[in-house]
mmCIF file of C-alpha atoms in Angstrom:
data_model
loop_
_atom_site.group_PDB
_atom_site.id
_atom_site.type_symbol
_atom_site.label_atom_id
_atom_site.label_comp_id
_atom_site.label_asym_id
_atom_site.label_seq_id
_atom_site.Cartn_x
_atom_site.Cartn_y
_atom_site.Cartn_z
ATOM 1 C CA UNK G 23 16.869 10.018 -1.559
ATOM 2 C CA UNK G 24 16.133 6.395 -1.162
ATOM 3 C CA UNK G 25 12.345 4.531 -2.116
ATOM 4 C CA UNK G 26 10.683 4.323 1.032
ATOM 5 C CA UNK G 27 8.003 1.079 0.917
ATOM 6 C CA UNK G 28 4.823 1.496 2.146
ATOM 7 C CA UNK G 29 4.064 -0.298 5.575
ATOM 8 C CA UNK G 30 1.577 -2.662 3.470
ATOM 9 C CA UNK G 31 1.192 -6.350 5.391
ATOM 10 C CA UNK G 32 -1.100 -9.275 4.732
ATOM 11 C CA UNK G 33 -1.153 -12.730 2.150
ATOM 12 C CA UNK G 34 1.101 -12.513 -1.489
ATOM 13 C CA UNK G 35 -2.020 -12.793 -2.881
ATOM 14 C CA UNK G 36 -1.452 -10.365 -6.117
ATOM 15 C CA UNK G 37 0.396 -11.504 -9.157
ATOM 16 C CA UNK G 38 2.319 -9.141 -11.175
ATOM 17 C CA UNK G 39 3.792 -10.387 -14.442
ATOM 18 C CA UNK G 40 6.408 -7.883 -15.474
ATOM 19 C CA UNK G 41 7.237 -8.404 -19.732
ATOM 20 C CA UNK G 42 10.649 -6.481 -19.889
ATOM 21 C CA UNK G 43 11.647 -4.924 -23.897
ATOM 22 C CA UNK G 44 15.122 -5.320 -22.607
ATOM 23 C CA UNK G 45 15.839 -7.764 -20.108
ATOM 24 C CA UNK G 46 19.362 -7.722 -20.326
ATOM 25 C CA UNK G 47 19.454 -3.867 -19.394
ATOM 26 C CA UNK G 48 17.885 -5.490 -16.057
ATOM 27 C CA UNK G 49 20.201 -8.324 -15.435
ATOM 28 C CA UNK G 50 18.465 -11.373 -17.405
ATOM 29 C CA UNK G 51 19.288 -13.411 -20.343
ATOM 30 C CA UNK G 52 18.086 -11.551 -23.012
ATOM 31 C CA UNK G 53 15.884 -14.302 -23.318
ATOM 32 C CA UNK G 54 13.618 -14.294 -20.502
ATOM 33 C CA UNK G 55 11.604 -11.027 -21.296
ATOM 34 C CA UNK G 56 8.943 -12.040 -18.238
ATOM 35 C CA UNK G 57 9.161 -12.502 -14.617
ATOM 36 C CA UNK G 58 6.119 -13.199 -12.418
ATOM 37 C CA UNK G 59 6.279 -11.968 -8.449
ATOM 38 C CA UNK G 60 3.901 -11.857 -6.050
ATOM 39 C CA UNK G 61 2.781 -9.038 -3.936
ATOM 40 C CA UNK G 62 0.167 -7.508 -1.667
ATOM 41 C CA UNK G 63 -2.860 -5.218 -1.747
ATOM 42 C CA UNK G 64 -1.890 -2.077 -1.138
ATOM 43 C CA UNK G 65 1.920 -2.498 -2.891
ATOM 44 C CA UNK G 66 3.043 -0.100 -5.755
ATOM 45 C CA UNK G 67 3.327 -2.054 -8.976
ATOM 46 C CA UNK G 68 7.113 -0.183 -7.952
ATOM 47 C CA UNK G 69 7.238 -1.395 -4.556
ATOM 48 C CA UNK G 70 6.600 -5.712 -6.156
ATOM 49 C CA UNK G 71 9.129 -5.017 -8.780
ATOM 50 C CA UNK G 72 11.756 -3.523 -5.873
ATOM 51 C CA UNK G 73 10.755 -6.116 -3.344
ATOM 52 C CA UNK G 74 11.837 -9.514 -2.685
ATOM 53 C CA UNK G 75 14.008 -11.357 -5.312
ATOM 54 C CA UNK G 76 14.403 -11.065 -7.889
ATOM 55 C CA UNK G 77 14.471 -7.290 -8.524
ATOM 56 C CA UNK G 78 12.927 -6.027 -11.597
ATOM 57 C CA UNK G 79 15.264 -2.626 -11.039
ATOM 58 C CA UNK G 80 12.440 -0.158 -12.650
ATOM 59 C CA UNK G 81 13.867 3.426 -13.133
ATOM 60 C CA UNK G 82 12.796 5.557 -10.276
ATOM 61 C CA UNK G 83 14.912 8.809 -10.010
ATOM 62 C CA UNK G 84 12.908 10.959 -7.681
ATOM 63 C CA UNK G 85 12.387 8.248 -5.538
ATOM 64 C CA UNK G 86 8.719 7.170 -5.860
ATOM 65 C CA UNK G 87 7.970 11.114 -5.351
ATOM 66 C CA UNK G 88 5.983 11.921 -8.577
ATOM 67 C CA UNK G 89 8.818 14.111 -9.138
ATOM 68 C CA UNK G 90 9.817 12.853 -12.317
ATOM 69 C CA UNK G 91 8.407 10.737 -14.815
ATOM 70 C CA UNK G 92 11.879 7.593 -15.126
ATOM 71 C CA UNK G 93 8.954 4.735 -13.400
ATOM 72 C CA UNK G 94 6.530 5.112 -16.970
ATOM 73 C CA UNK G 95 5.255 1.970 -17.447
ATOM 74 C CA UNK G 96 2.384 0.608 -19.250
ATOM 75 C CA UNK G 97 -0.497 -1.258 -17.397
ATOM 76 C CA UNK G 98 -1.616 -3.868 -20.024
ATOM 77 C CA UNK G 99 -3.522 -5.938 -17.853
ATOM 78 C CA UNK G 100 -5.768 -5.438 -14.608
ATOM 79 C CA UNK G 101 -5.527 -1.707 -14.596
ATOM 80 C CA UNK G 102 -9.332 -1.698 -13.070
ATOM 81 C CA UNK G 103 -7.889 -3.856 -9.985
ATOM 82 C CA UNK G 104 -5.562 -0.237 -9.416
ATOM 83 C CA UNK G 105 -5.859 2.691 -7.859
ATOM 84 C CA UNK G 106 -6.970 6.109 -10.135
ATOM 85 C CA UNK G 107 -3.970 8.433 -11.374
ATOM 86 C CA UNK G 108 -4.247 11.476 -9.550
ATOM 87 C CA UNK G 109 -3.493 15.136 -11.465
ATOM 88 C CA UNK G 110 0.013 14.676 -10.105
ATOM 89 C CA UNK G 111 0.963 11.553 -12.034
ATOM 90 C CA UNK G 112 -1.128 12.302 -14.858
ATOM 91 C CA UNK G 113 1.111 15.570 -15.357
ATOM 92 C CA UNK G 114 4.411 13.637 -15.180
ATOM 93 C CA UNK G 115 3.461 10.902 -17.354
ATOM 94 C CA UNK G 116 2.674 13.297 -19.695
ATOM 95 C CA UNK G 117 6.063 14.272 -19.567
ATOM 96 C CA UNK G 118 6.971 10.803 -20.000
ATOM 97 C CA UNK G 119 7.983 9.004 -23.467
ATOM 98 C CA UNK G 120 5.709 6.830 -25.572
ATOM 99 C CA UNK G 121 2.912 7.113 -23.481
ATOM 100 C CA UNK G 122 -0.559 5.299 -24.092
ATOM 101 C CA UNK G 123 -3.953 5.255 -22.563
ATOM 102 C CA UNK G 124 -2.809 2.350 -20.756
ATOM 103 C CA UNK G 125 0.769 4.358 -19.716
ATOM 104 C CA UNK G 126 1.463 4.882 -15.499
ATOM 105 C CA UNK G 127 4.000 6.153 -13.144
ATOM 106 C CA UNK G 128 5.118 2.544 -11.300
ATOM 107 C CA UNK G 129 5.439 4.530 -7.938
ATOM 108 C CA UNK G 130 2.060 5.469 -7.882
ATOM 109 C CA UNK G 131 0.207 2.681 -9.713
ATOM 110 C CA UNK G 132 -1.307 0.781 -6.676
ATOM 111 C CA UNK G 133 -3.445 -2.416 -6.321
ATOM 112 C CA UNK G 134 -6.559 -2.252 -4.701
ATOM 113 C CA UNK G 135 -7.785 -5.616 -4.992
ATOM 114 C CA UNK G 136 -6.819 -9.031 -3.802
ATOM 115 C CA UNK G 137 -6.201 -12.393 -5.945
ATOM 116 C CA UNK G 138 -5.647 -9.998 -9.288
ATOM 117 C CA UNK G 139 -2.582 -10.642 -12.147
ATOM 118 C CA UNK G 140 -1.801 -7.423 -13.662
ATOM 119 C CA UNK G 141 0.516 -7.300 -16.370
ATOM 120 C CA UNK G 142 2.969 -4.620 -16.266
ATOM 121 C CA UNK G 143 4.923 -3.421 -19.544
ATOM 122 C CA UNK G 144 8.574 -1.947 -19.044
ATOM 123 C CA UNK G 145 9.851 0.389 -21.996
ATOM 124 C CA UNK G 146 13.099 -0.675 -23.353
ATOM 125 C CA UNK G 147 13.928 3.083 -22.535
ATOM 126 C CA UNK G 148 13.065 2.873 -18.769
ATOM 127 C CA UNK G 149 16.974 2.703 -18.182
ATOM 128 C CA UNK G 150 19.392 5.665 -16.758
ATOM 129 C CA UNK G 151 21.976 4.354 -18.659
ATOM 130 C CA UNK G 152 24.175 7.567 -17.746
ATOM 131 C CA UNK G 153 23.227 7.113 -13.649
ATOM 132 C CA UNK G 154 26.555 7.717 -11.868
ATOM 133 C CA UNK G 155 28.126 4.504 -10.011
ATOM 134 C CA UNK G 156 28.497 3.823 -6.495
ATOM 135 C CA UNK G 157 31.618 6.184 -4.836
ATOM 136 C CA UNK G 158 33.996 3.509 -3.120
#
């Protein structure tokens, strides 16, 4: 089962500033721990990170469902600009590691408002490092 994107359009007018633990698990220089992208009202903090390149590859096993809890992230910036957790993703992130007042599934953590920077934290954890390769 596949992410689907929501059928959001309008301006890039949102700025999300994702500060990876572990960039290297992601495919940067273990160096460059931030990467700013742009995105639009309406987006999953999920959906930015997935979306044009370069792709911050967040965990997301059940496929954006709020079937499992792999997307925890932690909103440190801008979280009043989002959408409320419903009971759904406030029972999975329970389930989820480290979490902190601040802690939110990515696949469910939408932006409400227009010309915002949120600042998304990604767990050093938030890998499947066991997640089966591509049959060829």
């Amino acid at each position: 089962m596949g992410f689907r994107f929501a059928n959001v359009k309008g301006p890039q007018n949102v700025t999300v500033r994702y500060i990876m633990q572990d960039p290297a698990s992601f495919g940067f220089p273990a160096d460059q721990t931030e990467l700013v992208k742009m995105g639009i009202k309406g987006q999953s903090v999920l959906e930015i990170a997935l979306g044009e390149e370069p792709h911050v590859e967040i965990e997301h096993t059940c496929g954006g469902v709020v079937g499992c809890s792999t997307c925890h992230v932690w909103i440190t910036k801008g979280e009043k600009s989002m959408n409320e957790a419903t009971d759904a993703e406030l029972d999975r992130v329970e389930q989820a590691r480290d979490i902190k007042p601040c802690s939110r599934l990515s696949c469910q953590a939408r932006i409400e408002d227009e010309d915002v920077e949120i600042t998304v934290e990604i767990p050093a954890w938030n890998r499947n490092l066991i997640k089966e390769a591509p049959h060829e």
